[in-house]
Structures are given as C-alpha cells and as structure tokens.
C-alpha cells in the first residue's frame, strides 16, 4: 500500500517526508477488470449472407422468362458485363459497367423497376474474375432488394464469343 517513510538526516532545519505509492494492487485490479469484461461481453458475431440453396436430390428447374432475366458476367479488371435475353440472338448487345453506385446498382434498380417482382439475375464469372467481385455483386443484389438470382459456374460459347468481341480493341 502507500508507505510514508521519514528520514532524519541530522542537521536539516526541516524534516522532509517522502511518499512512495505501491502500484501493485492497482495493476492487479486493472487486470481483474480487463479479465472480467473480456469474459462477460459477447464477442462480435460474424456477419454472413443467407443463401437459399436448392435441394440436390430433386430437379427443381424453374421456368424463367428471358424477358424477366438479366445475365451479369464478371470479368477481369473489375469489369461487369450484362445483357438481357438469349446470347444466341444476333440483336443482343453486351453492355459494360462497373461497381460504382451509378454502375451495376443503377442497372439493377432500373431493370427491377422495369420488369417488376419476377426480375431474376443470372450471375456468371469468367476464370479471370476475382472472388471479391462476386461478393460485391451479391452485396449490390442485397442493397437493391433482389431476392431471385442464380449463380452459374460456366459461360456458354456464345457468351465467350460476346466477351471476346467486347475485349477487342476498336480500330
């Protein structure tokens, strides 16, 4: 605890008293408080996104109209391409956007208001796409309140041809 030691050195007119405070109990109390709060608080729970996966044992292929579907393709260098319809249609134009708030989010909002509640997004990624882009797109779908989407792991040859035409430098 606190100790007061007095020392008398003989010839001084005033006797000086020096105080010394022992900090050991205060440090013990600090560690006890830290331990108490660490054990009694709830740790931060991880934030996860709920995904509804179809049952693998049954074939639950749902019929989706092409007019209500938007296909989004994630590519290298954070590029996002999208189209509506069938990729074999010669009138299909592959459009490009990015992950800014005026990019894919605005596209999703526009198509959702145009199509209505049956709006479905088909997500595809090339081999060069980053995992972060998929997470960002899923976040954008959650922000725009799009509940219906499908993740497809392969590109058709027609989609690969559209991408190769898109990535060619214009002359």
Coordinates of C-alpha atoms in Angstrom, one line a residue:
X1 CA 0.0 0.0 0.0
X2 CA 1.1 3.6 0.5
X3 CA 4.1 3.9 2.7
X4 CA 5.4 7.0 4.3
X5 CA 9.0 7.0 5.2
X6 CA 10.5 9.6 7.3
X7 CA 14.2 10.1 7.3
X8 CA 16.0 12.3 9.6
X9 CA 19.4 13.3 8.4
X10 CA 20.6 15.2 11.3
X11 CA 21.4 18.8 10.6
X12 CA 18.4 19.9 8.5
X13 CA 16.1 22.5 9.8
X14 CA 13.0 20.9 8.3
X15 CA 12.5 17.3 8.1
X16 CA 11.3 16.1 4.7
X17 CA 8.9 13.4 4.3
X18 CA 9.0 11.3 1.1
X19 CA 6.0 9.3 0.0
X20 CA 6.1 6.2 -2.0
X21 CA 3.0 4.7 -3.6
X22 CA 3.0 1.0 -4.3
X23 CA 1.2 0.4 -7.6
X24 CA 0.9 -3.4 -7.4
X25 CA -2.7 -3.5 -6.1
X26 CA -3.9 -1.0 -8.8
X27 CA -2.3 -3.1 -11.5
X28 CA -3.9 -6.3 -10.1
X29 CA -7.3 -4.5 -10.1
X30 CA -6.8 -3.4 -13.7
X31 CA -6.0 -6.9 -14.8
X32 CA -9.0 -8.3 -12.9
X33 CA -11.3 -5.7 -14.6
X34 CA -9.9 -6.5 -18.0
X35 CA -10.4 -10.2 -17.4
X36 CA -13.9 -9.6 -16.1
X37 CA -15.0 -7.6 -19.1
X38 CA -13.4 -9.9 -21.6
X39 CA -15.3 -12.9 -20.1
X40 CA -18.6 -11.2 -19.7
X41 CA -19.0 -9.4 -23.0
X42 CA -20.3 -11.1 -26.1
X43 CA -17.8 -11.2 -28.9
X44 CA -18.8 -9.8 -32.3
X45 CA -20.7 -12.3 -34.3
X46 CA -19.7 -12.8 -37.9
X47 CA -22.0 -11.1 -40.5
X48 CA -23.0 -13.6 -43.1
X49 CA -25.4 -13.5 -46.0
X50 CA -28.2 -16.1 -46.1
X51 CA -28.2 -18.1 -49.3
X52 CA -31.0 -20.5 -50.1
X53 CA -29.7 -23.4 -52.0
X54 CA -31.9 -25.8 -53.9
X55 CA -32.3 -29.4 -52.9
X56 CA -29.8 -31.6 -54.8
X57 CA -32.0 -34.7 -54.9
X58 CA -34.8 -33.2 -56.9
X59 CA -34.9 -31.4 -60.2
X60 CA -36.4 -28.0 -59.3
X61 CA -35.7 -26.2 -62.5
X62 CA -38.0 -23.2 -62.6
X63 CA -39.2 -21.7 -65.7
X64 CA -38.0 -18.1 -66.1
X65 CA -38.9 -15.9 -68.9
X66 CA -36.0 -14.4 -70.8
X67 CA -37.7 -11.0 -70.8
X68 CA -37.5 -11.1 -67.0
X69 CA -33.9 -12.2 -66.7
X70 CA -30.7 -10.1 -66.6
X71 CA -27.4 -12.0 -67.1
X72 CA -24.4 -10.4 -65.4
X73 CA -20.9 -11.6 -66.3
X74 CA -18.0 -10.7 -64.1
X75 CA -14.6 -10.4 -65.8
X76 CA -11.0 -9.4 -65.1
X77 CA -10.0 -5.9 -64.0
X78 CA -13.3 -5.4 -62.1
X79 CA -15.3 -5.3 -65.3
X80 CA -19.0 -6.1 -65.3
X81 CA -20.9 -7.0 -68.5
X82 CA -24.7 -7.6 -68.7
X83 CA -27.3 -8.4 -71.2
X84 CA -31.0 -9.3 -71.3
X85 CA -32.2 -12.2 -73.5
X86 CA -30.6 -15.2 -75.2
X87 CA -26.9 -14.8 -76.1
X88 CA -27.5 -16.6 -79.5
X89 CA -29.8 -13.7 -80.5
X90 CA -27.9 -11.5 -83.0
X91 CA -29.5 -8.4 -81.6
X92 CA -28.0 -8.9 -78.1
X93 CA -25.6 -6.2 -77.2
X94 CA -23.2 -6.9 -74.3
X95 CA -23.2 -3.7 -72.1
X96 CA -20.4 -2.8 -69.7
X97 CA -20.5 -1.2 -66.3
X98 CA -18.6 -1.0 -63.1
X99 CA -19.2 -1.4 -59.3
X100 CA -19.8 2.3 -58.6
X101 CA -23.1 3.5 -57.2
X102 CA -24.0 4.7 -60.7
X103 CA -22.8 1.4 -62.2
X104 CA -24.3 -2.0 -61.6
X105 CA -26.5 -0.8 -58.7
X106 CA -28.3 1.6 -61.0
X107 CA -28.6 -1.1 -63.7
X108 CA -30.2 -3.4 -61.2
X109 CA -32.6 -0.7 -59.9
X110 CA -33.6 0.2 -63.5
X111 CA -34.3 -3.4 -64.6
X112 CA -36.1 -4.2 -61.4
X113 CA -38.5 -1.2 -61.8
X114 CA -39.0 -2.0 -65.5
X115 CA -39.6 -5.8 -65.0
X116 CA -41.3 -6.0 -61.6
X117 CA -41.3 -8.6 -58.9
X118 CA -40.4 -11.5 -61.3
X119 CA -37.0 -10.0 -62.0
X120 CA -34.2 -12.6 -61.9
X121 CA -30.4 -12.1 -62.1
X122 CA -28.2 -14.8 -63.5
X123 CA -24.6 -14.4 -62.3
X124 CA -21.7 -15.8 -64.3
X125 CA -18.0 -15.3 -63.9
X126 CA -15.0 -15.8 -66.1
X127 CA -11.9 -17.6 -64.9
X128 CA -10.1 -14.3 -64.5
X129 CA -12.8 -12.7 -62.3
X130 CA -12.0 -12.1 -58.6
X131 CA -13.9 -13.6 -55.7
X132 CA -14.3 -10.0 -54.3
X133 CA -16.3 -9.1 -57.4
X134 CA -18.8 -11.9 -56.7
X135 CA -19.2 -10.7 -53.1
X136 CA -19.6 -7.1 -54.3
X137 CA -22.3 -8.2 -56.7
X138 CA -24.1 -10.2 -54.1
X139 CA -24.0 -7.1 -51.8
X140 CA -25.4 -5.0 -54.6
X141 CA -28.3 -7.5 -55.0
X142 CA -29.0 -7.3 -51.3
X143 CA -28.9 -3.5 -51.4
X144 CA -31.3 -3.4 -54.3
X145 CA -33.5 -6.0 -52.6
X146 CA -33.3 -8.5 -55.4
X147 CA -34.2 -11.9 -53.9
X148 CA -34.2 -14.0 -57.1
X149 CA -30.8 -14.8 -58.5
X150 CA -28.8 -17.8 -59.7
X151 CA -25.1 -18.4 -59.8
X152 CA -23.9 -20.3 -62.8
X153 CA -20.3 -21.5 -63.0
X154 CA -19.9 -21.8 -66.7
X155 CA -20.1 -19.5 -69.7
X156 CA -21.7 -20.6 -72.9
X157 CA -19.6 -20.5 -76.1
X158 CA -21.9 -17.6 -77.3
X159 CA -21.2 -15.6 -74.2
X160 CA -17.5 -16.3 -74.6
X161 CA -17.7 -15.0 -78.1
X162 CA -19.6 -11.9 -77.0
X163 CA -16.8 -11.3 -74.4
X164 CA -14.1 -11.7 -76.9
X165 CA -15.8 -9.2 -79.2
X166 CA -16.1 -6.8 -76.3
X167 CA -12.5 -7.0 -75.2
X168 CA -11.1 -6.5 -78.7
X169 CA -9.7 -3.0 -79.3
X170 CA -11.7 -1.0 -81.7
X171 CA -9.9 0.1 -84.9

